[in-house]
Coordinates of C-alpha atoms in Angstrom, one line a residue:
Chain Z
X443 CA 26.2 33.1 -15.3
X444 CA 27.3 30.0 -13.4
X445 CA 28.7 27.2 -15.8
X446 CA 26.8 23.5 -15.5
X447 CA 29.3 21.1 -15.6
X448 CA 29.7 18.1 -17.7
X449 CA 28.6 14.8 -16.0
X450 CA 30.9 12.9 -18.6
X451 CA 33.4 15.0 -16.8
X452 CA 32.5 14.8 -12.9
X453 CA 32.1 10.8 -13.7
X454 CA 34.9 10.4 -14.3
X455 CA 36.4 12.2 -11.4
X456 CA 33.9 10.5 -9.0
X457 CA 35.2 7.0 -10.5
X458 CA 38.3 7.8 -9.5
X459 CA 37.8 8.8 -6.1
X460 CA 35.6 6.0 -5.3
X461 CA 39.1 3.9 -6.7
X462 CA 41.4 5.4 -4.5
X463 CA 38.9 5.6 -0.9
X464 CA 38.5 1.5 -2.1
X465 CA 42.2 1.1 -1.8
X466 CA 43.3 3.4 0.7
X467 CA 40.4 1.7 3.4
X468 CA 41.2 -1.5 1.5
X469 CA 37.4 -2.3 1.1
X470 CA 36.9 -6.0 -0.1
X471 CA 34.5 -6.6 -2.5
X472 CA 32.4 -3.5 -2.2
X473 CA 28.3 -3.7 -2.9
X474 CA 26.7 0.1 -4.9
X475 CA 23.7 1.0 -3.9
X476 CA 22.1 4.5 -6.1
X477 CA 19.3 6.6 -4.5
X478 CA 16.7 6.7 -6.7
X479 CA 16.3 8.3 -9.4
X480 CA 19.4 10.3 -10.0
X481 CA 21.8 8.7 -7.7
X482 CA 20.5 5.6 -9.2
X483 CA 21.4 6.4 -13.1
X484 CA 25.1 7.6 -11.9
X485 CA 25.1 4.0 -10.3
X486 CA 24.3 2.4 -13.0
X487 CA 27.7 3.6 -14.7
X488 CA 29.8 3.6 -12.1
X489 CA 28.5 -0.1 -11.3
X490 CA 29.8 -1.1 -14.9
X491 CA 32.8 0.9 -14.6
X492 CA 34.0 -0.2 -11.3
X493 CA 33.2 -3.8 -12.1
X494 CA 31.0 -4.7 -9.1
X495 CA 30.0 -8.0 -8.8
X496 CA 27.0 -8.2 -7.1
X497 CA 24.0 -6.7 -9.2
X498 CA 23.3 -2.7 -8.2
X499 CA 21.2 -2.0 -5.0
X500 CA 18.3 1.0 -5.7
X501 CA 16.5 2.6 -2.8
X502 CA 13.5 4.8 -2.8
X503 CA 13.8 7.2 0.2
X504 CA 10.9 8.3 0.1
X505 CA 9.5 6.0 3.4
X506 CA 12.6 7.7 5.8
X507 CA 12.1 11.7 4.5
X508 CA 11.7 14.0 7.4
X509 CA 9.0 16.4 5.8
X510 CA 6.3 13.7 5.3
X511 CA 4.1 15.2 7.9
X512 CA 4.8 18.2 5.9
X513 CA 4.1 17.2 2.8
X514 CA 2.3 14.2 2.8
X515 CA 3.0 10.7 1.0
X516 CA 4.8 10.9 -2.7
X517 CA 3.2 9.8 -5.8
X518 CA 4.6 6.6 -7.4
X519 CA 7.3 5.8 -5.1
X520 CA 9.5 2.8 -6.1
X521 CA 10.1 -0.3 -4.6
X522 CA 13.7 -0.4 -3.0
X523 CA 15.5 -3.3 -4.7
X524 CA 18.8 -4.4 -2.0
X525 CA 19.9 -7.7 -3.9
X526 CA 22.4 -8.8 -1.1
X527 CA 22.5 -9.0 2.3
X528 CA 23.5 -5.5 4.0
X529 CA 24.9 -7.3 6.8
X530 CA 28.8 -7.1 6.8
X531 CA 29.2 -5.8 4.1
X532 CA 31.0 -2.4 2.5
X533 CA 28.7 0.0 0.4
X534 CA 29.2 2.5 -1.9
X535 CA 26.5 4.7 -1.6
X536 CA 25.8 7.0 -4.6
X537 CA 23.9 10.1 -5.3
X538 CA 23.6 13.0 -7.6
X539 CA 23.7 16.2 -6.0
X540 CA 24.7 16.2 -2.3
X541 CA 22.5 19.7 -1.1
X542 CA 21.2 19.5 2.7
X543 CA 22.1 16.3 3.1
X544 CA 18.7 15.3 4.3
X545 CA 18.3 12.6 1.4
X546 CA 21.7 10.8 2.6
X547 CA 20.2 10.8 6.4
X548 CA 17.2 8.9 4.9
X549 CA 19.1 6.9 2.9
X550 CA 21.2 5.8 5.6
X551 CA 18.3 4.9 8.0
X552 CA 16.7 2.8 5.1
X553 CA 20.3 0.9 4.7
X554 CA 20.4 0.0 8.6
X555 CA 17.0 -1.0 8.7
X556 CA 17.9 -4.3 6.3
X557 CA 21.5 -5.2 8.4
X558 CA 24.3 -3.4 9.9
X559 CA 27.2 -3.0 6.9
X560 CA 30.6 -2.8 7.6
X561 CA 31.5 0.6 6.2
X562 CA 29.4 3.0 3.9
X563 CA 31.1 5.5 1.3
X564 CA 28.8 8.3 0.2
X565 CA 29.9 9.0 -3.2
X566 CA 28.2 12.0 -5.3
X567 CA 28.2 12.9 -8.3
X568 CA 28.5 17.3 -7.3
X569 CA 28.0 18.9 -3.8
X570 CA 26.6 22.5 -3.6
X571 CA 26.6 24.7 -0.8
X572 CA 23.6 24.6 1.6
X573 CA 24.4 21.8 4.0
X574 CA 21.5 21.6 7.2
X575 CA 22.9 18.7 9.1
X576 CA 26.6 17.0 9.7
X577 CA 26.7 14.8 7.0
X578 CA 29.1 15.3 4.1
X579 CA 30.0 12.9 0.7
X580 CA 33.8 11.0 0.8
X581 CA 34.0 11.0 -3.0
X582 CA 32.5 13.6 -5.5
X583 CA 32.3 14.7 -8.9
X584 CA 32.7 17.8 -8.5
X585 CA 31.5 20.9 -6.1
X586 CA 29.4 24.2 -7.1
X587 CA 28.4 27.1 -5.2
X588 CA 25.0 28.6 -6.4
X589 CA 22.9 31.5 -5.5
X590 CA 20.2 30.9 -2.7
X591 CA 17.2 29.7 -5.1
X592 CA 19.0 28.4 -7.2
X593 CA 18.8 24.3 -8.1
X594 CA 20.6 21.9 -10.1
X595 CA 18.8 18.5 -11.2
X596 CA 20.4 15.7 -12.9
X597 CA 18.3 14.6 -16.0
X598 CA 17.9 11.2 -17.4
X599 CA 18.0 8.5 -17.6
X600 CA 18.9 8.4 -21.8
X601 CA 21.6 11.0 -21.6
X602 CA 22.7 11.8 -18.4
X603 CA 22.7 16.0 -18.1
X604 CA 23.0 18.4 -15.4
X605 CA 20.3 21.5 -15.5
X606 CA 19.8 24.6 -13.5
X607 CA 16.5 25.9 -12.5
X608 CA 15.3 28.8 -10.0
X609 CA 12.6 27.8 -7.2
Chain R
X1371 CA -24.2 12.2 -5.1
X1372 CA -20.8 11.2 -6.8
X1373 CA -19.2 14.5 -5.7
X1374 CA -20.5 14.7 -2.8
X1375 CA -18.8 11.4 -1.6
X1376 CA -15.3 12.6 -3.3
X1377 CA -15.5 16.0 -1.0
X1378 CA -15.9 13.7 1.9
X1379 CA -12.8 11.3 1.0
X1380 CA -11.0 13.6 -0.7
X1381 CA -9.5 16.6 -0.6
X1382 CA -9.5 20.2 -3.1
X1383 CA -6.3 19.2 -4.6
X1384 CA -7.4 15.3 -5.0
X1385 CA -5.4 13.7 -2.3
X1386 CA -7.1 11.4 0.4
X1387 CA -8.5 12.6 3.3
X1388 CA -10.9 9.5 4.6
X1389 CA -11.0 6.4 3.2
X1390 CA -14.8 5.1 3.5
X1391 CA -15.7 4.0 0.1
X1392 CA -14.4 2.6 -3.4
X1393 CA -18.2 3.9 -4.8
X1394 CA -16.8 7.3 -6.3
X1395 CA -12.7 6.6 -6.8
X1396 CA -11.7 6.3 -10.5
X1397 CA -10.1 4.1 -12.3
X1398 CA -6.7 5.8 -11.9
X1399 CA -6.8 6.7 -8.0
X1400 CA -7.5 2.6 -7.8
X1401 CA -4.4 2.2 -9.3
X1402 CA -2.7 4.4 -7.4
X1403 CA -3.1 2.6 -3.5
X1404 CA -2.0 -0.9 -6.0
X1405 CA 0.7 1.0 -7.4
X1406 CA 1.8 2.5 -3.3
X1407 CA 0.8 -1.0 -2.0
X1408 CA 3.6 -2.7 -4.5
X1409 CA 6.2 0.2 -3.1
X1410 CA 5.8 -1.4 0.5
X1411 CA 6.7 -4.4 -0.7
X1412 CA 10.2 -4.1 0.4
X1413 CA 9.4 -3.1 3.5
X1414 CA 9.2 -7.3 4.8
X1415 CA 12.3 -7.8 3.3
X1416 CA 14.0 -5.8 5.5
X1417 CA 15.4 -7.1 9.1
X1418 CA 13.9 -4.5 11.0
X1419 CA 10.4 -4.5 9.3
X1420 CA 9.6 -1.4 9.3
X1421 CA 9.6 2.9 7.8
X1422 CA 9.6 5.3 10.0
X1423 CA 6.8 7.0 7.9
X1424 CA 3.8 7.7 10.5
X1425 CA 6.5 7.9 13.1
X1426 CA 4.9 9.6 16.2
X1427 CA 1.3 9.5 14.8
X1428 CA -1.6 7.9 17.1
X1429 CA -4.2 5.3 15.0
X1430 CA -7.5 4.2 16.8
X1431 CA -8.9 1.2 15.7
X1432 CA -12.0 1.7 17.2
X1433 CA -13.7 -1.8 17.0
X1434 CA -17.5 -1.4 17.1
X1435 CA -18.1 -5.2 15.7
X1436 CA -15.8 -8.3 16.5
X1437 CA -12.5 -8.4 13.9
X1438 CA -10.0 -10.5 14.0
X1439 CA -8.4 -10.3 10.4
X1440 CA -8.9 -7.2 9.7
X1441 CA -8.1 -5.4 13.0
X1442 CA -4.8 -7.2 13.4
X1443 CA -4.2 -6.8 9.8
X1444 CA -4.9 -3.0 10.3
X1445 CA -2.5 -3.3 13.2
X1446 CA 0.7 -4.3 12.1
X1447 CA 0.0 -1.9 8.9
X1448 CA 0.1 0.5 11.3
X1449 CA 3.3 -0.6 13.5
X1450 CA 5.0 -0.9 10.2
X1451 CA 4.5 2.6 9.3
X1452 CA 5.9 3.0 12.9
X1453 CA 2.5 4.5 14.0
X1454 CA 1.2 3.9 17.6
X1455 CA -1.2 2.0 17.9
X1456 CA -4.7 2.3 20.1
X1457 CA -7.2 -0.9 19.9
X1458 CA -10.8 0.1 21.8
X1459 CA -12.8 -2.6 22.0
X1460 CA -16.4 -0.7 22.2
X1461 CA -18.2 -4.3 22.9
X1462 CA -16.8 -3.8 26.3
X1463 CA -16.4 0.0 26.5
X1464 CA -18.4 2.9 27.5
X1465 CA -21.2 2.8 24.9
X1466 CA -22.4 0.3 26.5
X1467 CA -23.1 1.7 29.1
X1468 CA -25.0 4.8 27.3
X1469 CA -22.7 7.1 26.3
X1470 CA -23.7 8.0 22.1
X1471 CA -21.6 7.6 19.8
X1472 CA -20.6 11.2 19.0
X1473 CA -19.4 11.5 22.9
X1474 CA -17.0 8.1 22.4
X1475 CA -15.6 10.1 19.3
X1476 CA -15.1 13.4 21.4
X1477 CA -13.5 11.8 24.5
X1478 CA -11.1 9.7 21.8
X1479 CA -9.9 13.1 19.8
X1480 CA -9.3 14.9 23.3
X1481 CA -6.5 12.1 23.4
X1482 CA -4.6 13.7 20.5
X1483 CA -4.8 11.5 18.0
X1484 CA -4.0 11.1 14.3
X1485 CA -6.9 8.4 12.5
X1486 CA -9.6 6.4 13.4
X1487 CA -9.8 3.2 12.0
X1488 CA -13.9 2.2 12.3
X1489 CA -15.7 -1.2 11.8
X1490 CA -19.3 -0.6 13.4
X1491 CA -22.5 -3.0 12.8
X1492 CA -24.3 0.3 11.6
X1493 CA -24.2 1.0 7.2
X1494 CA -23.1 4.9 7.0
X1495 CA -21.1 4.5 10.5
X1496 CA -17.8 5.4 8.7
X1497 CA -19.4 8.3 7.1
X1498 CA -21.2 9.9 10.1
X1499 CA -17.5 9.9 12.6
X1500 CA -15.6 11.5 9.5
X1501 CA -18.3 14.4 9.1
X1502 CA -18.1 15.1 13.0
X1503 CA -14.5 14.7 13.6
X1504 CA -11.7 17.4 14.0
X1505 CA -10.9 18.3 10.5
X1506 CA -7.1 16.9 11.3
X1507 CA -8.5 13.6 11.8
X1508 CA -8.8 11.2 9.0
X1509 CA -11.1 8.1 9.0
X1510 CA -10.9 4.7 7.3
X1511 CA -13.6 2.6 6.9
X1512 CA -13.3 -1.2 8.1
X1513 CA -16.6 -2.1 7.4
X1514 CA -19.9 -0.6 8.4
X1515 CA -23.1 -2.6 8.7
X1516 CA -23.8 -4.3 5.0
X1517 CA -22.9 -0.9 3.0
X1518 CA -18.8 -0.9 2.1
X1519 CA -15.5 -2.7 3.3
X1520 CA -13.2 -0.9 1.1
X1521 CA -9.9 -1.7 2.2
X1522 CA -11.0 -5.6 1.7
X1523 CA -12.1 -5.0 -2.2
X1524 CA -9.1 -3.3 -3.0
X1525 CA -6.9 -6.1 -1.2
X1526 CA -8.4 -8.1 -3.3
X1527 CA -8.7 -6.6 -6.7
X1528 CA -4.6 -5.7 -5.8
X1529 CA -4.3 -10.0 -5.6
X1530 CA -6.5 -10.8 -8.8
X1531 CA -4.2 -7.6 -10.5
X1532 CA -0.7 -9.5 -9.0
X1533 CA -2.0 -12.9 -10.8
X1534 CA -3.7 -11.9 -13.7
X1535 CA -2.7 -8.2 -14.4
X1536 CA -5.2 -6.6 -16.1
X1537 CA -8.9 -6.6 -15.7
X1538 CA -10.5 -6.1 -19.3
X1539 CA -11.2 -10.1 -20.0
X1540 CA -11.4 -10.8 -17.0
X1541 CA -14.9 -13.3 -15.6
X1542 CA -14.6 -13.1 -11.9
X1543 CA -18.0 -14.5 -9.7
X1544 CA -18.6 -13.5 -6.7
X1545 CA -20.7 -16.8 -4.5
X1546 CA -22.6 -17.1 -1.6
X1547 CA -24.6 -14.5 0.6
X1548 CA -24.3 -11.2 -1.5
X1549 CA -27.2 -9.7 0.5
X1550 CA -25.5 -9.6 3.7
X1551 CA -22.5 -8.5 2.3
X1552 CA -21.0 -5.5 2.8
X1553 CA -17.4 -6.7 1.3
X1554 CA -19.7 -7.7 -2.3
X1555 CA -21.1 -4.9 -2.6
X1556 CA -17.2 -2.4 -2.4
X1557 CA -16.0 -5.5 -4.7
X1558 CA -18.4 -5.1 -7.5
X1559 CA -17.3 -1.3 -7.3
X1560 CA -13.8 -1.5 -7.4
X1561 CA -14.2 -4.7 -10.3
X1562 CA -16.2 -2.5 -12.0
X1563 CA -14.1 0.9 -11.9
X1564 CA -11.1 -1.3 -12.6
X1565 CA -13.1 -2.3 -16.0
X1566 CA -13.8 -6.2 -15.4
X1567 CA -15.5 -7.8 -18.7
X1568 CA -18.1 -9.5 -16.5
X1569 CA -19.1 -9.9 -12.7
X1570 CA -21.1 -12.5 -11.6
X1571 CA -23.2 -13.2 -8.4
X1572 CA -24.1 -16.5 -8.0
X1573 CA -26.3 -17.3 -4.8
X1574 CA -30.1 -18.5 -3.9
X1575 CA -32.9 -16.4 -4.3
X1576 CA -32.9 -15.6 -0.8
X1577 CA -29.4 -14.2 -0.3
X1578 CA -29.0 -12.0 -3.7
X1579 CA -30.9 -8.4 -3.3
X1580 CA -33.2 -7.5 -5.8
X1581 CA -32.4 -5.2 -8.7
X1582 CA -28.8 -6.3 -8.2
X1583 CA -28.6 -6.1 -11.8
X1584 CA -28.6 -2.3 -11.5
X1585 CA -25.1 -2.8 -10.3
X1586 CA -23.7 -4.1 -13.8
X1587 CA -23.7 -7.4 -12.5
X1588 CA -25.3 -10.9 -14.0
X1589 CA -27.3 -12.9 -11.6
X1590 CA -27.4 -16.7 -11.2
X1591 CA -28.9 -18.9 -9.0
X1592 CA -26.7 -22.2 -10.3
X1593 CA -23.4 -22.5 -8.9
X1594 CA -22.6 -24.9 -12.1
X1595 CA -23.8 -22.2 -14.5
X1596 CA -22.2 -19.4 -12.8
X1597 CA -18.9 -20.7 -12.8
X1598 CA -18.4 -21.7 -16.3
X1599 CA -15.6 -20.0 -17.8
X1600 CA -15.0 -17.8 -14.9
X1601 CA -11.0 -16.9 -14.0
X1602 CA -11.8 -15.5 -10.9
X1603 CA -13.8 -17.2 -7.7
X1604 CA -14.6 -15.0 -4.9
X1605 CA -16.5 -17.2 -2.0
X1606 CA -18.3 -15.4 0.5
X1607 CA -18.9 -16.2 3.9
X1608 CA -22.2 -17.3 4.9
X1609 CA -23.3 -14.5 7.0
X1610 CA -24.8 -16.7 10.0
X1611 CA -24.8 -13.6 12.6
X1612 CA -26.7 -11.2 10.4
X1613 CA -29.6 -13.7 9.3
X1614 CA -32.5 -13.5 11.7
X1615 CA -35.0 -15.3 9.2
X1616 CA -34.8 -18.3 7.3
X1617 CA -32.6 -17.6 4.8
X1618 CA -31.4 -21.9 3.7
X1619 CA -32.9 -24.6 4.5
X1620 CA -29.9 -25.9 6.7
X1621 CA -25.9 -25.5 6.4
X1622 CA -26.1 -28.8 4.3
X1623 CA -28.2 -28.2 1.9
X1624 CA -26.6 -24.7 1.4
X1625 CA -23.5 -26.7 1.3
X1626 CA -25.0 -29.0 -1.3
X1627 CA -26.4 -26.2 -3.9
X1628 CA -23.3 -23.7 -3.2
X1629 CA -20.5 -25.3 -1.4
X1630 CA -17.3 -24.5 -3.3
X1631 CA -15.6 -28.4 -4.3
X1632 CA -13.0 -29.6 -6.8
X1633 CA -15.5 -31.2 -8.7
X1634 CA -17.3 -28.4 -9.3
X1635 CA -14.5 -26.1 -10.0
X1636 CA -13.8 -28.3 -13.2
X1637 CA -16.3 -25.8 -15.0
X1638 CA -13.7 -22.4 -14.4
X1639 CA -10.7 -22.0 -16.6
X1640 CA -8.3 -23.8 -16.1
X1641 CA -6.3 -21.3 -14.3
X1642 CA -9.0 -20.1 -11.9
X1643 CA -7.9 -18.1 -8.9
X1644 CA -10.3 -19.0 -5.4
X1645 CA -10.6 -16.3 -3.0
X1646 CA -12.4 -16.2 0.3
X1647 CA -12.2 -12.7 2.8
X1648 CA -12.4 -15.1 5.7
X1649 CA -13.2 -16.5 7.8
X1650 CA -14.1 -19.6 6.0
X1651 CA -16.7 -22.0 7.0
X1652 CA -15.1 -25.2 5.9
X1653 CA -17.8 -27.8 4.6
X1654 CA -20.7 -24.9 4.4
X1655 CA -19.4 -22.4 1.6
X1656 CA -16.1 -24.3 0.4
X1657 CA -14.4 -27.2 0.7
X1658 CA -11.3 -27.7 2.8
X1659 CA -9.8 -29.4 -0.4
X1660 CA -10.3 -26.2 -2.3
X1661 CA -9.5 -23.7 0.4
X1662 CA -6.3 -25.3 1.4
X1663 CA -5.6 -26.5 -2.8
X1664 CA -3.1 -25.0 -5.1
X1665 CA -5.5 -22.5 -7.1
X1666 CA -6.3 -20.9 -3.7
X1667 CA -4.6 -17.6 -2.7
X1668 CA -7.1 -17.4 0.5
X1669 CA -3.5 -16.8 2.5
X1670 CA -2.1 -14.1 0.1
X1671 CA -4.9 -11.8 0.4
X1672 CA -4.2 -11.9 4.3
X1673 CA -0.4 -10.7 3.8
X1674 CA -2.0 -8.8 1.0
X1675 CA -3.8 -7.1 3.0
X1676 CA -1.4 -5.4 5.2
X1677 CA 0.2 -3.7 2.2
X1678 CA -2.9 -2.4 1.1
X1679 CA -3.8 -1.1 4.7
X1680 CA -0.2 0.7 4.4
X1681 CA -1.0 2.3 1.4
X1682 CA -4.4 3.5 2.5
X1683 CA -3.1 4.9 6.0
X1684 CA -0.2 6.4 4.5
X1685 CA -2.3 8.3 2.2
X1686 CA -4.7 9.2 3.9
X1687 CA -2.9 10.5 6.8
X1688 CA -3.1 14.1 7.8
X1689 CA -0.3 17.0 6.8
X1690 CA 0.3 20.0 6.9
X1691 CA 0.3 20.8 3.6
X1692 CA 1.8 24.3 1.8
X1693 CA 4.1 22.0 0.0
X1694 CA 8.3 22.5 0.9
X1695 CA 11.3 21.3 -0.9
X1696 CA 11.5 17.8 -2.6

């Protein structure tokens, strides 16, 4: 039986990290942006804690996934809110779980399609095993290796809580 | 009848498949192009204006009737969604010179493409090509004949919903030439689905079909009365091309009874929204101080417009299907 681990816990690791990548690339005045809708509630705390300025940058992937002629358009996708201007600037890009890595690719092309930023951090909240493409997160939580089948979802957005399922 | 349309436009597991019709759609699947309309929203804000979404997909507009609003409009939807885009002008193609309809279809599929966007002079038109074509295809309607223009009522039900938000107490008239018009007829549907208190037509005898009333719809035939109260004024164009009796008297008088002016908007509430699908006839349906006035929103429904068109063609594109991981 594989043991879920606290998000209170992998927070606060990922706050950490995302202090010391800041300082060590010396990243002046940083903007977060959280892929929606898990990536987005870990945002929202690590916004506050981190005491970003600007107001918190949501995207909705959804447009930029590579398996829409696979699987058609999404129900109720959201509107991506970017509050600033892109253009220049550094981002700290935050997400759950890092898996394949396919939902940072999107998330990426999304970003560079409103300006060309200065440096992006992909911060996550836990990786698992199962990367599929060359992508990997500068900051986490915390890492996990699970059986093949096996997922882990964030739940929200109340109280924040990690849960396993099988596909 | 109903499901009959729905198996056409829809498919088993309730997603679209052609869009040629609001006649049919509930309440909720309405909602839902508003709701993936709103999600595009972002798209404008972004430098390069653009998703990659239909990236590598082929969209005909196949043009059997002049367009300029709407086929443009359909065209950058389609270029934002990254699709590539194919305009045939049939006016100066092949069918006239014989070849049916049916073979224009074939010889257009055998290119490989994704969707056929159809405006056509014929009622049914849109109907007929997505019964015939490859079952990967997927057709939207642009208007056919005087039956439905169903991305138009929903562009504009989606600009009353942005100003007024819900429908329930809502008076919205519809003026001019109803019985010419195909874009009436899909906006008394989709007002009606979308549960508008009370939709008007207000026209002459001569331009409002009988047994309209059948529709749910009041009938008057005096601009003044019709507009009393009302918080929503749709003008319609006065469907010159499509009359070959006498309709009016002349384009003055017309303008006289039924031409749209400030004066007589007095008698809407005070917040009345003016619509207009376009193009406008200045001086015969509505005045240029009405269309170009503050309580006008003739130009949102064009930008409107291409975020509904988004919505619809993103929808109603093909896939594979057999579902995959989120």
């Amino acid at each position: 039986m594989i043991e879920v681990p606290k998000v209170e816990d992998l927070l606060k690791t990922l706050e950490e990290a995302l202090r010391l990548e800041i300082e060590r690339r010396a990243l002046e005045n940083p903007v977060m942006i959280g892929i929606h809708s898990g990536g987005a509630w870990i945002a929202e705390v690590l916004h506050h804690r981190l005491e970003i300025k600007e107001p918190l940058g949501k995207l909705d992937i959804s447009f930029y996934r590579d398996d829409f002629s696979r699987i058609g358009m999404h129900p109720k996708v959201q509107t991506s809110q970017l509050p600033f201007k892109v253009e220049g600037r550094p981002i700290l890009l935050i997400d759950d779980v890092f898996y394949t890595g396919r939902t940072v690719r999107a998330a990426l092309n999304e970003i560079f399609d409103y300006g060309r930023p200065a440096a992006v951090v992909l911060g996550v909240l836990l990786e698992r095993n199962g990367r599929e493409i060359p992508l990997r997160p500068d900051c986490r939580g915390g890492a996990l290796t699970l059986p093949k089948g096996q997922r882990i979802k964030l739940m929200g957005p109340e109280s924040l809580k990690l849960s396993m399922h099988t596909v | 009848m109903t499901a009959k349309k729905d198996t056409l436009q829809r498919d088993p597991d309730g997603k679209l498949r052609h869009f040629l019709t609001v006649e049919g759609l509930d309440r909720g699947f309405l909602e839902l192009i508003m709701d993936t309309a709103d999600s595009f929203a972002s798209v404008t804000e972004q430098t390069v204006k653009k998703v990659p979404l239909l990236r590598g997909k082929t969209i005909v507009n196949l043009f059997f009737e002049t367009s300029t609003r709407t086929r443009t409009t359909f065209e950058l939807a389609a270029k934002r969604l990254s699709a590539d885009v194919l305009n045939v002008n049939i006016a100066t193609s092949a069918t006239t010179k014989g070849e049916s309809l049916l073979d224009t279809i074939r010889n257009i599929e055998a290119m490989h493409v994704d969707m056929f966007v159809v405006r056509h002079a014929q009622s049914g038109a849109a109907h007929f090509i997505a019964r015939h074509v490859a079952p990967h295809i997927s057709v939207i309607n642009a208007g056919d004949g005087r039956h439905a223009h169903p991305t138009q009522a929903m562009l504009d039900v989606y600009t009353i919903r942005k100003h007024k938000g819900d429908f329930h107490r809502l008076k919205v008239a519809i003026v001019g030439d109803i019985l010419h018009s195909r874009v009436a007829r899909s906006e008394i549907e989709a007002l009606k689905t979308l549960g508008t208190q009370e939709i008007r037509v207000v026209g002459p005898r001569t331009l409002i079909p009988a047994e309209i009333q059948s529709l749910g719809v009041s009938v008057f035939h005096d601009l003044a009365e019709g507009l009393q109260g009302v918080d929503v004024v749709i003008m319609l164009r006065l469907q010159r091309e499509r009359m070959n009796g006498a309709f009016i008297p002349s384009e003055h008088e017309y303008y006289a009874s039924f031409g749209l002016t400030e004066a007589r908007l007095e008698r809407a509430a005070p917040d009345v929204m003016v619509m207009h699908p376009g193009p406008i006839n200045r001086g015969v349906e509505i005045d240029s101080k009405v269309a170009d006035g503050e309580r006008s929103v003739i130009l949102q429904q064009v930008s409107h417009g291409i975020a509904i068109r988004m919505a619809v063609m993103s929808m109603a594109m093909h896939h594979e299907g057999g579902g995959g991981a989120a």
